[in-house]
Coordinates of C-alpha atoms in Angstrom, one line a residue:
Chain Q
M13 CA -1.8 -49.6 3.4
K14 CA 0.7 -49.3 6.1
S15 CA -0.2 -47.1 9.0
P16 CA 1.8 -43.9 9.6
L17 CA 2.2 -45.0 13.2
S18 CA 3.4 -48.5 12.3
F19 CA 6.8 -47.9 13.8
I20 CA 5.3 -47.9 17.4
K21 CA 4.1 -51.4 17.1
G22 CA 7.3 -52.7 18.5
R23 CA 8.3 -56.3 17.8
D24 CA 6.7 -58.1 14.9
T25 CA 5.5 -61.7 14.9
D26 CA 9.1 -63.0 14.7
G27 CA 10.1 -61.1 17.7
V28 CA 12.4 -58.8 15.8
M29 CA 12.4 -55.1 16.6
G30 CA 10.4 -53.1 14.0
T31 CA 12.0 -50.5 11.8
F32 CA 11.5 -46.8 12.7
R33 CA 10.1 -45.5 9.5
P34 CA 7.9 -42.4 9.8
Q35 CA 5.8 -41.5 6.8
L36 CA 7.2 -38.2 5.6
T37 CA 5.0 -37.7 2.5
S38 CA 2.5 -35.3 4.1
L39 CA 5.3 -33.4 5.8
I40 CA 7.1 -32.9 2.4
D41 CA 3.8 -31.9 0.8
V42 CA 3.4 -29.2 3.5
M43 CA 7.0 -28.1 3.1
T44 CA 6.6 -27.9 -0.7
I45 CA 3.5 -25.7 -0.5
L46 CA 5.2 -23.5 2.1
L47 CA 8.3 -23.2 -0.1
V48 CA 6.3 -22.1 -3.1
F49 CA 4.4 -19.5 -1.0
L50 CA 7.7 -18.2 0.4
I51 CA 9.4 -18.0 -3.0
K52 CA 6.4 -16.0 -4.2
S53 CA 6.8 -13.6 -1.3
F54 CA 10.5 -13.3 -1.8
S55 CA 11.8 -9.8 -2.4
V56 CA 15.4 -9.0 -3.2
E57 CA 14.9 -5.3 -2.5
G58 CA 13.0 -5.7 0.7
N59 CA 11.3 -2.7 2.2
L60 CA 13.3 0.5 2.2
I61 CA 10.8 2.1 4.5
T62 CA 9.4 0.5 7.7
P63 CA 6.1 2.0 8.6
S64 CA 5.5 2.9 12.2
P65 CA 3.6 0.2 14.2
D66 CA 1.1 2.9 15.3
L67 CA -0.1 3.4 11.7
E68 CA -2.7 1.7 9.6
L69 CA -1.8 2.7 6.2
P70 CA -4.4 3.2 3.5
I71 CA -4.7 0.6 0.7
S72 CA -4.1 1.6 -2.8
T73 CA -3.7 0.2 -6.3
S74 CA -0.5 2.1 -6.8
E75 CA 2.5 0.0 -7.8
K76 CA 5.2 2.7 -7.5
P77 CA 7.9 1.6 -5.1
P78 CA 9.0 4.0 -2.3
K79 CA 12.3 5.7 -2.4
P80 CA 14.3 7.3 0.4
M81 CA 13.3 10.8 1.1
C82 CA 12.4 13.1 4.0
S83 CA 9.6 11.4 5.8
L84 CA 6.7 12.5 8.1
I85 CA 4.5 10.3 10.1
I86 CA 0.9 11.3 11.0
T87 CA -0.8 9.1 13.6
K88 CA -4.2 9.6 15.0
S89 CA -2.9 11.7 17.8
S90 CA 0.4 13.4 16.6
V91 CA 2.8 14.3 13.9
L92 CA 6.2 12.6 14.2
S93 CA 9.5 12.5 12.5
E94 CA 11.3 9.2 12.3
E95 CA 12.6 9.6 15.8
D96 CA 10.7 12.3 17.7
K97 CA 7.2 13.7 18.2
I98 CA 6.9 17.1 16.5
A99 CA 3.3 18.2 17.3
E100 CA 0.1 17.0 18.9
I101 CA -2.8 17.1 16.5
D102 CA -5.1 18.5 19.2
Q103 CA -2.8 21.5 19.5
F104 CA -3.3 22.7 15.9
K105 CA -6.3 21.1 14.2
D106 CA -8.7 23.9 15.2
N107 CA -6.3 26.8 14.7
D108 CA -7.2 29.5 12.3
S109 CA -3.8 29.4 10.7
L110 CA -2.9 26.4 8.6
L111 CA 0.7 26.7 9.5
I112 CA 2.1 24.4 12.2
P113 CA 5.0 26.3 13.7
L114 CA 6.9 23.4 15.3
L115 CA 6.6 21.3 12.1
Y116 CA 7.7 24.3 10.0
D117 CA 10.9 24.7 12.1
W118 CA 11.7 21.0 11.8
M119 CA 11.0 20.9 8.1
T120 CA 13.2 24.0 7.5
I121 CA 16.1 22.2 9.3
Q122 CA 15.5 19.1 7.3
K123 CA 15.5 21.0 4.0
A124 CA 18.8 22.7 5.0
K125 CA 20.4 19.3 5.7
C126 CA 19.5 17.9 2.3
V127 CA 22.4 18.2 -0.1
D128 CA 20.6 17.0 -3.3
K129 CA 18.6 20.0 -4.5
E130 CA 16.0 17.8 -6.3
R131 CA 15.5 15.5 -3.3
A132 CA 15.2 18.6 -1.1
K133 CA 11.7 19.2 -2.5
E134 CA 10.4 15.8 -1.8
V135 CA 8.5 14.7 1.3
L136 CA 6.9 11.3 2.1
I137 CA 3.8 11.4 4.2
Q138 CA 3.0 8.3 6.2
S139 CA -0.4 8.8 7.4
D140 CA -2.9 6.7 9.2
R141 CA -5.9 5.8 7.1
D142 CA -8.4 7.3 9.5
V143 CA -6.8 10.7 9.9
E144 CA -9.0 13.6 8.8
F145 CA -8.0 15.6 5.7
N146 CA -8.0 18.7 7.9
V147 CA -4.8 17.4 9.5
I148 CA -3.2 16.3 6.2
K149 CA -4.0 19.7 4.7
R150 CA -2.2 21.6 7.5
V151 CA 0.8 19.3 7.3
M152 CA 1.0 19.8 3.5
F153 CA 0.6 23.6 3.8
T154 CA 3.4 23.7 6.4
C155 CA 5.7 21.6 4.2
S156 CA 5.0 23.8 1.2
K157 CA 5.9 26.9 3.2
A158 CA 9.1 25.2 4.2
G159 CA 10.0 24.7 0.5
F160 CA 8.7 21.1 -0.2
S161 CA 6.6 20.9 -3.3
D162 CA 6.7 17.2 -4.3
F163 CA 4.5 15.0 -2.1
S164 CA 4.1 11.3 -1.8
V165 CA 2.0 9.2 0.5
L166 CA 2.9 5.8 1.7
V167 CA 0.3 3.1 1.1
L168 CA -0.2 -0.6 1.2
E169 CA -0.4 -2.2 -2.2
E170 CA -3.8 -3.8 -2.8
E171 CA -3.6 -7.6 -3.3
Chain J
M24 CA 21.8 -50.2 -12.2
N25 CA 18.6 -51.7 -11.0
L26 CA 16.1 -49.2 -9.7
A27 CA 14.3 -50.2 -6.5
F28 CA 10.9 -49.1 -7.8
S29 CA 11.2 -51.3 -10.9
K30 CA 9.6 -54.1 -8.8
R31 CA 6.4 -52.1 -8.8
N32 CA 5.4 -53.4 -12.2
S33 CA 4.3 -56.8 -10.9
A34 CA 3.5 -56.0 -7.3
P35 CA 0.1 -54.7 -5.9
S36 CA 0.1 -51.2 -4.5
E37 CA 0.1 -52.3 -0.9
V38 CA 3.1 -54.5 -1.4
A39 CA 4.9 -51.9 -3.6
S40 CA 4.6 -49.2 -0.9
D41 CA 6.7 -51.5 1.4
T42 CA 9.4 -52.0 -1.2
I43 CA 9.8 -48.4 -2.5
D44 CA 12.0 -46.7 -0.1
I45 CA 13.0 -43.2 -1.3
D46 CA 15.5 -41.5 1.0
V47 CA 14.0 -38.0 1.6
T48 CA 16.5 -36.9 4.2
P49 CA 18.4 -34.6 1.7
V50 CA 15.2 -33.0 0.6
M51 CA 14.2 -32.5 4.2
N52 CA 17.6 -30.9 5.0
M53 CA 17.2 -28.6 2.0
F54 CA 13.7 -27.6 3.3
I55 CA 15.0 -27.0 6.8
I56 CA 17.7 -24.6 5.5
L57 CA 15.7 -22.9 2.8
I58 CA 12.4 -22.2 4.6
P59 CA 13.9 -20.2 7.6
F60 CA 16.0 -18.2 5.1
L61 CA 12.9 -17.4 2.9
V62 CA 10.8 -16.6 6.0
S63 CA 13.5 -14.1 7.1
V64 CA 13.5 -12.3 3.7
A65 CA 9.8 -12.6 2.8
V66 CA 7.9 -9.4 2.3
F67 CA 4.2 -10.0 3.3
T68 CA 3.1 -6.3 2.9
H69 CA 4.1 -4.5 -0.2
L70 CA 4.5 -0.8 0.4
T71 CA 4.0 1.6 -2.5
I72 CA 3.7 5.4 -2.9
I73 CA 1.3 7.8 -4.6
E74 CA 2.8 10.9 -5.9
F75 CA 0.9 14.2 -6.0
S76 CA 1.4 17.9 -6.0
L77 CA -0.1 20.9 -4.5
P78 CA -2.3 23.1 -6.8
P79 CA 0.5 25.6 -7.7
N80 CA 2.2 22.7 -9.6
V81 CA -0.7 20.7 -10.8
G82 CA -4.4 21.5 -11.1
M83 CA -4.4 25.2 -10.2
G84 CA -7.6 25.3 -12.2
L85 CA -6.1 27.5 -14.9
D86 CA -3.4 26.7 -17.5
T87 CA -2.0 29.8 -19.1
S88 CA 0.7 28.1 -21.1
E89 CA -1.0 28.8 -24.4
G90 CA -2.1 32.3 -23.5
K91 CA -5.6 31.5 -22.6
P92 CA -6.9 29.8 -19.4
K93 CA -8.0 26.2 -19.5
L94 CA -10.1 24.7 -16.8
K95 CA -9.2 21.4 -15.3
M96 CA -11.5 18.7 -14.1
T97 CA -12.0 18.5 -10.3
V98 CA -13.4 15.7 -8.1
V99 CA -14.9 17.1 -5.0
V100 CA -15.0 14.7 -2.0
T101 CA -17.6 15.6 0.6
S102 CA -19.1 13.5 3.4
D103 CA -22.4 13.1 1.4
Y104 CA -21.4 12.7 -2.2
L105 CA -18.6 12.8 -4.8
A106 CA -18.9 15.5 -7.4
I107 CA -17.1 15.9 -10.8
T108 CA -16.9 19.6 -11.7
H109 CA -15.3 21.5 -14.5
G110 CA -15.0 25.1 -13.5
D111 CA -18.3 26.2 -12.2
A112 CA -20.2 23.5 -14.0
M113 CA -21.1 20.3 -12.1
L114 CA -20.7 17.4 -14.5
D115 CA -21.8 14.6 -12.2
S116 CA -22.8 13.9 -8.6
I117 CA -22.4 10.5 -7.1
P118 CA -24.2 10.1 -3.7
I119 CA -23.1 7.8 -1.0
V120 CA -24.9 4.4 -1.1
N121 CA -25.3 2.6 2.2
G122 CA -22.6 4.7 3.8
E123 CA -20.1 3.9 1.1
Y124 CA -18.7 5.9 -1.8
D125 CA -19.5 4.4 -5.2
Y126 CA -15.9 4.3 -6.5
T127 CA -16.8 2.1 -9.5
L128 CA -19.3 4.6 -10.7
L129 CA -16.8 7.4 -10.1
F130 CA -14.3 5.6 -12.3
K131 CA -16.8 5.2 -15.1
K132 CA -17.9 8.8 -15.0
L133 CA -14.3 10.1 -14.9
S134 CA -13.4 7.9 -17.9
I135 CA -16.3 9.4 -19.8
H136 CA -15.6 13.0 -18.9
R137 CA -11.9 12.7 -19.5
K138 CA -12.6 12.1 -23.2
E139 CA -14.5 15.4 -23.3
S140 CA -12.0 17.4 -21.4
D141 CA -9.3 19.6 -22.9
I142 CA -6.7 18.6 -20.3
K143 CA -6.7 14.8 -20.2
N144 CA -3.8 14.1 -17.9
E145 CA -4.5 16.3 -14.9
V146 CA -7.2 16.3 -12.3
I147 CA -7.7 18.0 -9.0
V148 CA -9.0 16.2 -6.0
A149 CA -10.7 18.7 -3.7
V150 CA -11.4 17.3 -0.3
R151 CA -13.5 18.5 2.7
D152 CA -11.8 18.7 6.1
A153 CA -13.8 15.9 7.7
I154 CA -13.0 13.3 5.1
R155 CA -10.9 10.4 6.2
F156 CA -7.6 9.9 4.4
K157 CA -8.4 6.4 3.2
H158 CA -11.3 7.9 1.0
V159 CA -8.9 10.4 -0.4
V160 CA -6.5 7.7 -1.5
K161 CA -9.3 5.7 -3.1
V162 CA -10.5 8.7 -5.1
M163 CA -6.9 9.4 -6.2
D164 CA -6.6 5.7 -7.3
R165 CA -9.7 6.0 -9.4
C166 CA -8.4 9.2 -11.0
R167 CA -5.2 7.5 -12.0
G168 CA -7.1 4.5 -13.1
A169 CA -9.2 6.7 -15.4
G170 CA -6.1 7.9 -17.1
F171 CA -5.2 11.1 -15.2
E172 CA -1.4 10.9 -14.8
K173 CA -1.1 14.0 -12.5
V174 CA -3.2 14.4 -9.5
G175 CA -3.4 17.6 -7.5
L176 CA -4.7 17.5 -4.0
S177 CA -6.5 20.5 -2.7
S178 CA -8.9 21.5 0.0
A179 CA -12.6 22.0 -0.8
P180 CA -14.2 25.0 0.8
E181 CA -17.4 24.4 2.7
E182 CA -19.4 26.7 0.3
T183 CA -18.7 24.2 -2.5
E184 CA -21.5 22.2 -0.9
S185 CA -24.0 24.5 -2.5
L186 CA -23.1 22.9 -5.8

């Protein structure tokens, strides 16, 4: 069998320059496997929501795709909107009241901005998997006080 | 048209490998264009959502639509065990094994108790404050897997521990 590196032998016995002929079979094999994998991962829709890099989302068997709606991010240290920090968890997690005033103000503004009345009740919570339920509970309570009643949580689909 | 590889019939494999010369350049060109495109649009993590409601909408514990109250099944998540309750009655208790919740057993128990329940599509997940969110999501998954379409999320008071 011809060696894959045969082209570097240079001149053959007749003194004629050898042909540059690299063996591409294995490269094509790799490319084909890669192509099949990438076609399998291909998504026409893409991700409508990009989770924050600070988050480790919980894993779930749910298959329902996300849809655009008012979104809240709960990291291990704070509650954020898509752009700004709203409240630090340490500031409210031990309070007697479940209401988070800063979050309530922000959610009220968001609800007023929403034109679609059905969508105005929906809120998507993007929470880190290691956040305690105490924090989630307070965020949900505040959202419900601001008029949001339909909750969704963002999760990673289990493979 | 004579095909180049037709020579192969009479030649040994070593000789044939020298004579067969397939031009793979177009295939390689296609790969080089296609693979960067697919890499750019590939989605490696699939995001999904779980929908739930607060107890006023789902799982208040009472359903007065037919004039008389109906209790709904509740899964209580504590740091020591999972409990399936129906009103004041505890139907099952699943202790933590080796620091892990037994979700498989929870699924089996929920499936069994769902058949006996009056309200077969709603369940409440009542969670203690210290429970991490990933466990809540797992329990909600098992509830949906057992056939409960609507899941209500609620807080479990500390005194529930006496159950």
